[in-house]
PDB file of C-alpha atoms and ligand atoms in Angstrom:
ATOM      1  CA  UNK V   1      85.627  85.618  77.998  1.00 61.00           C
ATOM      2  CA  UNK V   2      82.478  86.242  80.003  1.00 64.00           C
ATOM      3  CA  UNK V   3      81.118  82.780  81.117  1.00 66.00           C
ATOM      4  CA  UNK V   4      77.297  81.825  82.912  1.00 66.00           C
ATOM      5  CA  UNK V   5      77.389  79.291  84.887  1.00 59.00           C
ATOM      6  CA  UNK V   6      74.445  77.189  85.517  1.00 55.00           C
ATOM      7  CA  UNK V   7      73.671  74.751  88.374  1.00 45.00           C
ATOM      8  CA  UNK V   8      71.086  71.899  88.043  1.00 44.00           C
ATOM      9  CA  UNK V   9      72.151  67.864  89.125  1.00 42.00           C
ATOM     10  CA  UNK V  10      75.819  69.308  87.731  1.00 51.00           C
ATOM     11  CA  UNK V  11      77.316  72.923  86.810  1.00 81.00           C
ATOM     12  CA  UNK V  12      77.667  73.914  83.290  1.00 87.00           C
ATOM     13  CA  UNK V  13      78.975  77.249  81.817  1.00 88.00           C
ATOM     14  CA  UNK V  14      78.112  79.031  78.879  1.00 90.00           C
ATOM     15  CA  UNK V  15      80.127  81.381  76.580  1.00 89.00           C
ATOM     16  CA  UNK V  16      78.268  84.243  76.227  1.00 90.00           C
ATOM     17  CA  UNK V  17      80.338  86.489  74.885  1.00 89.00           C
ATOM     18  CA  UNK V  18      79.018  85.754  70.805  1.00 91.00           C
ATOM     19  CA  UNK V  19      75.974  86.673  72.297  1.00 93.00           C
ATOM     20  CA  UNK V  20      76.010  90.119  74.478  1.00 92.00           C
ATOM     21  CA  UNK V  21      75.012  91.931  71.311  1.00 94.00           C
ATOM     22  CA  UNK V  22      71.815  89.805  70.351  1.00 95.00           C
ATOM     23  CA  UNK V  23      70.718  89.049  74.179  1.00 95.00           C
ATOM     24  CA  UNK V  24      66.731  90.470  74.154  1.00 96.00           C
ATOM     25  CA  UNK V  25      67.483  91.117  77.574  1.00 94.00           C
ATOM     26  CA  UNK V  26      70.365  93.246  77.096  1.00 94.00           C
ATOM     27  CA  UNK V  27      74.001  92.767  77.559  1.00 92.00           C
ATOM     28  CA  UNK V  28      74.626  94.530  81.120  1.00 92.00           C
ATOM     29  CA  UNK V  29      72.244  91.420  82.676  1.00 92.00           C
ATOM     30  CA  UNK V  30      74.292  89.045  81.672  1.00 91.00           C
ATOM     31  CA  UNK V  31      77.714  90.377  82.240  1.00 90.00           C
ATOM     32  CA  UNK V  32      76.459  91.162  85.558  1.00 89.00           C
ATOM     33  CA  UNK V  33      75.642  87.709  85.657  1.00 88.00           C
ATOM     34  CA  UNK V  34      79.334  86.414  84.698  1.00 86.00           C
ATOM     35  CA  UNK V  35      81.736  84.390  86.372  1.00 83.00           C
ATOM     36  CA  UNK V  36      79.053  83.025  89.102  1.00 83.00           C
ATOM     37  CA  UNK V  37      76.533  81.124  89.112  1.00 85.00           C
ATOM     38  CA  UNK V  38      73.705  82.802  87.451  1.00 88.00           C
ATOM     39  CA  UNK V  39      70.568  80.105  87.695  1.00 88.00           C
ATOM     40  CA  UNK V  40      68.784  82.208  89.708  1.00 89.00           C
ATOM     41  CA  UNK V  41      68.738  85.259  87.941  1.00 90.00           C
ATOM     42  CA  UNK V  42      67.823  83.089  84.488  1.00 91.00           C
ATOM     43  CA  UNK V  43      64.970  81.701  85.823  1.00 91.00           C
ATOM     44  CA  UNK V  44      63.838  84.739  87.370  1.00 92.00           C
ATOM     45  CA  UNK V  45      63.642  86.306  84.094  1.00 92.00           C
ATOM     46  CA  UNK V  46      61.186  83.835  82.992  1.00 93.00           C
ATOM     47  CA  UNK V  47      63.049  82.802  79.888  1.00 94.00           C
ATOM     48  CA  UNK V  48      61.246  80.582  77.073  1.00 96.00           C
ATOM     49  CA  UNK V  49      61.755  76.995  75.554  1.00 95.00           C
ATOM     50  CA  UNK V  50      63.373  78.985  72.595  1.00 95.00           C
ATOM     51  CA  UNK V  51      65.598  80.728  74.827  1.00 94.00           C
ATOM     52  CA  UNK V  52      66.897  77.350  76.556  1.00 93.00           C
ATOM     53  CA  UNK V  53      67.542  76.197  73.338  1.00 93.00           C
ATOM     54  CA  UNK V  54      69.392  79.143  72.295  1.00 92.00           C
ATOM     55  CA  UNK V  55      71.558  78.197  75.809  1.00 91.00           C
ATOM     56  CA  UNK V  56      72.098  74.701  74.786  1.00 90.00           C
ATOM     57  CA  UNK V  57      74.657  76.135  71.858  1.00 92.00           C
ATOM     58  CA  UNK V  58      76.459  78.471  73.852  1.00 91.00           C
ATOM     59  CA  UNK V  59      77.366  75.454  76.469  1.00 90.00           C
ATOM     60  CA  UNK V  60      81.092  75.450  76.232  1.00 88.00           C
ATOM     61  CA  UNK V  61      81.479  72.130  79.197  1.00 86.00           C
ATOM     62  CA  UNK V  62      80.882  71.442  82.585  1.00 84.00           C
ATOM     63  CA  UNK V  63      82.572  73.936  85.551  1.00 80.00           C
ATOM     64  CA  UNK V  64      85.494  71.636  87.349  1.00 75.00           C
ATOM     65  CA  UNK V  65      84.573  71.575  91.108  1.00 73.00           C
ATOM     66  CA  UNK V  66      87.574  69.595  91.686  1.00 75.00           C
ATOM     67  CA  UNK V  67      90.386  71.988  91.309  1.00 67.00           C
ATOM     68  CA  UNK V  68      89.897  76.250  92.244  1.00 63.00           C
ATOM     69  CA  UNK V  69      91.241  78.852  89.815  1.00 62.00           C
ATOM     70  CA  UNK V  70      90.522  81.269  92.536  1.00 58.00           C
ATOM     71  CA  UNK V  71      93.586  81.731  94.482  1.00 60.00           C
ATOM     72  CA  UNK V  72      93.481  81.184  98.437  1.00 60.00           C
ATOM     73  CA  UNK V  73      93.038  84.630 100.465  1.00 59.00           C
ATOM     74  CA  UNK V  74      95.910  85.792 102.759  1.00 63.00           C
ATOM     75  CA  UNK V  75      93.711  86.613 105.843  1.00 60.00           C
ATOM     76  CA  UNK V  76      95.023  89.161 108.007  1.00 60.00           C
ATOM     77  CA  UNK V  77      94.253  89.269 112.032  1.00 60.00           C
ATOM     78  CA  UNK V  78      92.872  92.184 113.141  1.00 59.00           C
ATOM     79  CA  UNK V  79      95.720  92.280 115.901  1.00 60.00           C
ATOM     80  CA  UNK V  80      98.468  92.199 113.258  1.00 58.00           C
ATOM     81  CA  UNK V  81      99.764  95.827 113.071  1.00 60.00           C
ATOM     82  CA  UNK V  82      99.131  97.748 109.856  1.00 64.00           C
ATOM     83  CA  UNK V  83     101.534  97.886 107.224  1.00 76.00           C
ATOM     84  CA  UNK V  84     102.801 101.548 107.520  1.00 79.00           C
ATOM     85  CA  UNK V  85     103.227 102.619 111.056  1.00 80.00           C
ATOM     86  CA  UNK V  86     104.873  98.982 111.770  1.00 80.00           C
ATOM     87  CA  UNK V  87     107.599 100.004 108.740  1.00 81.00           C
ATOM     88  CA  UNK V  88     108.138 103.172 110.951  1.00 80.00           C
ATOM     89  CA  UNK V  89     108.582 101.717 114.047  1.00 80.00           C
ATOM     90  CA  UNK V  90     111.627  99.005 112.188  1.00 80.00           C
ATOM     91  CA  UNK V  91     113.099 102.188 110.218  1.00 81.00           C
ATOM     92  CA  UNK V  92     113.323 104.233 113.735  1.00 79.00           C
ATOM     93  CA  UNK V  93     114.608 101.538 115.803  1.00 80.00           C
ATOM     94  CA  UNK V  94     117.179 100.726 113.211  1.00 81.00           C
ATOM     95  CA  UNK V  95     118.095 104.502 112.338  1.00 86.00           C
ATOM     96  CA  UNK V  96     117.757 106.018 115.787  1.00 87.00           C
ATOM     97  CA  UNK V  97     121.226 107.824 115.611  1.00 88.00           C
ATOM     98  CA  UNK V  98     119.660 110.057 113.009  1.00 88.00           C
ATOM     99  CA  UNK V  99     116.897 112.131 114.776  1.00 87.00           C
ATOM    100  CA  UNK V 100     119.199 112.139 118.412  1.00 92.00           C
ATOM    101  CA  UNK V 101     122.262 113.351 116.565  1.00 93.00           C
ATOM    102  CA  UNK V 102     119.680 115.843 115.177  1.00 94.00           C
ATOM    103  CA  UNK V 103     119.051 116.604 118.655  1.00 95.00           C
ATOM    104  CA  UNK V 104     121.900 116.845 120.173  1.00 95.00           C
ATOM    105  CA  UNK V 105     123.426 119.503 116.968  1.00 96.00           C
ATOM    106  CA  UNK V 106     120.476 121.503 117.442  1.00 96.00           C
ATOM    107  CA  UNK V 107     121.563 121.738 121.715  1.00 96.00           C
ATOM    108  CA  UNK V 108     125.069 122.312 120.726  1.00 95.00           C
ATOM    109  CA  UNK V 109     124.115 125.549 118.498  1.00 95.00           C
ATOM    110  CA  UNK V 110     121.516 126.134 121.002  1.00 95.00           C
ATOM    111  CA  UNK V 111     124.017 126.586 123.950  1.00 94.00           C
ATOM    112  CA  UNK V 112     126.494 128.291 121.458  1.00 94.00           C
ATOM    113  CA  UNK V 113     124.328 130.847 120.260  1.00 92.00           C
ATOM    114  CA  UNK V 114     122.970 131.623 123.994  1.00 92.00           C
ATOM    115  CA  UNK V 115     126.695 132.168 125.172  1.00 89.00           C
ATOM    116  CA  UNK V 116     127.474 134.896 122.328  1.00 82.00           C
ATOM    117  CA  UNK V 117     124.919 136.830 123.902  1.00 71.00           C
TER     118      UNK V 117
HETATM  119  C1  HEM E 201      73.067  82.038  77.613  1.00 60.74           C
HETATM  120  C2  HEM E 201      72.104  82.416  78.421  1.00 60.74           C
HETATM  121  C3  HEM E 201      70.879  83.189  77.972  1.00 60.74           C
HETATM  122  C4  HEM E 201      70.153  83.105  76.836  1.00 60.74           C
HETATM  123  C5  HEM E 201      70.385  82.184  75.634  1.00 60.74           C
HETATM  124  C6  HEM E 201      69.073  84.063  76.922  1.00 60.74           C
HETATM  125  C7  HEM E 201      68.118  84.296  75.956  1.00 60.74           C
HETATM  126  C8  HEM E 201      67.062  85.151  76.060  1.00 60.74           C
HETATM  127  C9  HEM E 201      65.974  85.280  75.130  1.00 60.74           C
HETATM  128  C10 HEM E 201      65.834  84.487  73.833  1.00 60.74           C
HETATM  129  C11 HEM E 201      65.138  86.221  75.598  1.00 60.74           C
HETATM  130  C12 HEM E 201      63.809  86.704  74.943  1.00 60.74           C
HETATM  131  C13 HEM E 201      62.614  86.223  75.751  1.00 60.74           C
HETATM  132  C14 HEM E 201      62.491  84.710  75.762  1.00 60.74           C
HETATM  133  O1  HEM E 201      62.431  84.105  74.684  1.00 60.74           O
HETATM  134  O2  HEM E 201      62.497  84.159  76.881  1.00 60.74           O
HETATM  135  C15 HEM E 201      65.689  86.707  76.830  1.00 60.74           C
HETATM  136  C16 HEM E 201      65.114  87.683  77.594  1.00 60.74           C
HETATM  137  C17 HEM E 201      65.632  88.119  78.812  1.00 60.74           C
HETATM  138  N1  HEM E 201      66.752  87.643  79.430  1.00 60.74           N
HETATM  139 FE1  HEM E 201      67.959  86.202  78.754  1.00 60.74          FE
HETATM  140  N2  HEM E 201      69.162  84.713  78.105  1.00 60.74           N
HETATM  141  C18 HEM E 201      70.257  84.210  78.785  1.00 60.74           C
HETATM  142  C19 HEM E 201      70.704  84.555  80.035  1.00 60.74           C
HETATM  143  C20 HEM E 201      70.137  85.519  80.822  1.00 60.74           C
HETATM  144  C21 HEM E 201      70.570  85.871  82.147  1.00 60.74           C
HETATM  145  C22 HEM E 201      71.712  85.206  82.903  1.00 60.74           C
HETATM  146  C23 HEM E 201      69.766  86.880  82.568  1.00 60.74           C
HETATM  147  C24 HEM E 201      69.779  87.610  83.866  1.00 60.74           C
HETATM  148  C25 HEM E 201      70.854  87.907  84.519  1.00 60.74           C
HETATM  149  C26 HEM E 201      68.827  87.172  81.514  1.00 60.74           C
HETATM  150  C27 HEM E 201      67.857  88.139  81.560  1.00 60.74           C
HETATM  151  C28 HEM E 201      66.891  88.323  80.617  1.00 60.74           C
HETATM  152  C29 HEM E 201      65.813  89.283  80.749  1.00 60.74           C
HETATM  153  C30 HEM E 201      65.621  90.236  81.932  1.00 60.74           C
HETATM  154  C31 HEM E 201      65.021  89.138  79.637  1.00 60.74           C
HETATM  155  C32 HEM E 201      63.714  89.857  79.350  1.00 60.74           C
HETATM  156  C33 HEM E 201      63.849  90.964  78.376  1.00 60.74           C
HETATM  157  C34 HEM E 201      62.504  91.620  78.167  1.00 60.74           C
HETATM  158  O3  HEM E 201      61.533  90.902  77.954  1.00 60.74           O
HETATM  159  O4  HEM E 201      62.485  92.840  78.237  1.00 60.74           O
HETATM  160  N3  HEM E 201      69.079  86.332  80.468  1.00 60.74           N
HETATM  161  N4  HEM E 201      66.852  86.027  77.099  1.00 60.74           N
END
């Protein structure tokens, strides 16, 4: 459901989504305008009394500033190694019998094959 939000003395947030279709402006400005807070880019468009009152019925409550919907970010450190060569590094350390016995069969045929000769 794309939502406006608008920020005066309190925030309030409008369903707009009734109205993309029958928006004079267009319906790309205000789903570009969705999800934030989009008093800026209202005014800026110089709406008119008619189109604040239009607003007032598409006012679905007041945005909760108490309690965040938006999910804290894990921040990484810049020092903390990067996912794929650090799964290497575990895998070779804990399979490091593979590539030396590798190794080692490839020396025995090696020295095999050079005593044929
Ligand atoms: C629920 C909120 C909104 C309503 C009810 C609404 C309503 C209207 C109305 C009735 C007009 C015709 C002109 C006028 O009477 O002022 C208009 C024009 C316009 N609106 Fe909105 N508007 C809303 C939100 C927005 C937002 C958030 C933006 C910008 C991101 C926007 C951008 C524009 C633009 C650019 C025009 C001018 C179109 C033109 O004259 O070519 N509107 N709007």
């Amino acid at each position: 459901m794309p939502t406006l939000t608008k920020l005066y003395s309190m925030q309030e947030v409008y369903d707009v989504s009734t109205y993309l279709d029958d928006h004079p402006g267009g319906d790309d400005v205000l789903l570009a305008a969705t999800g934030r807070d989009a008093t800026e880019d209202f005014e800026d468009a110089g709406h008119s009394k008619t189109a604040r009152e239009e607003m007032k019925a598409l006012c679905i409550g007041e945005l909760d500033t108490t309690s965040s919907d938006i999910p804290e970010l894990e921040i990484f450190s810049e020092s903390q190694p990067p996912g794929y060569p650090n799964k290497l590094a575990n895998l070779t350390k804990r399979y490091w019998a593979v590539p030396a016995a590798v190794v080692g069969i490839s020396v025995v045929i090696g020295v095999l094959y050079l005593r044929k000769k």
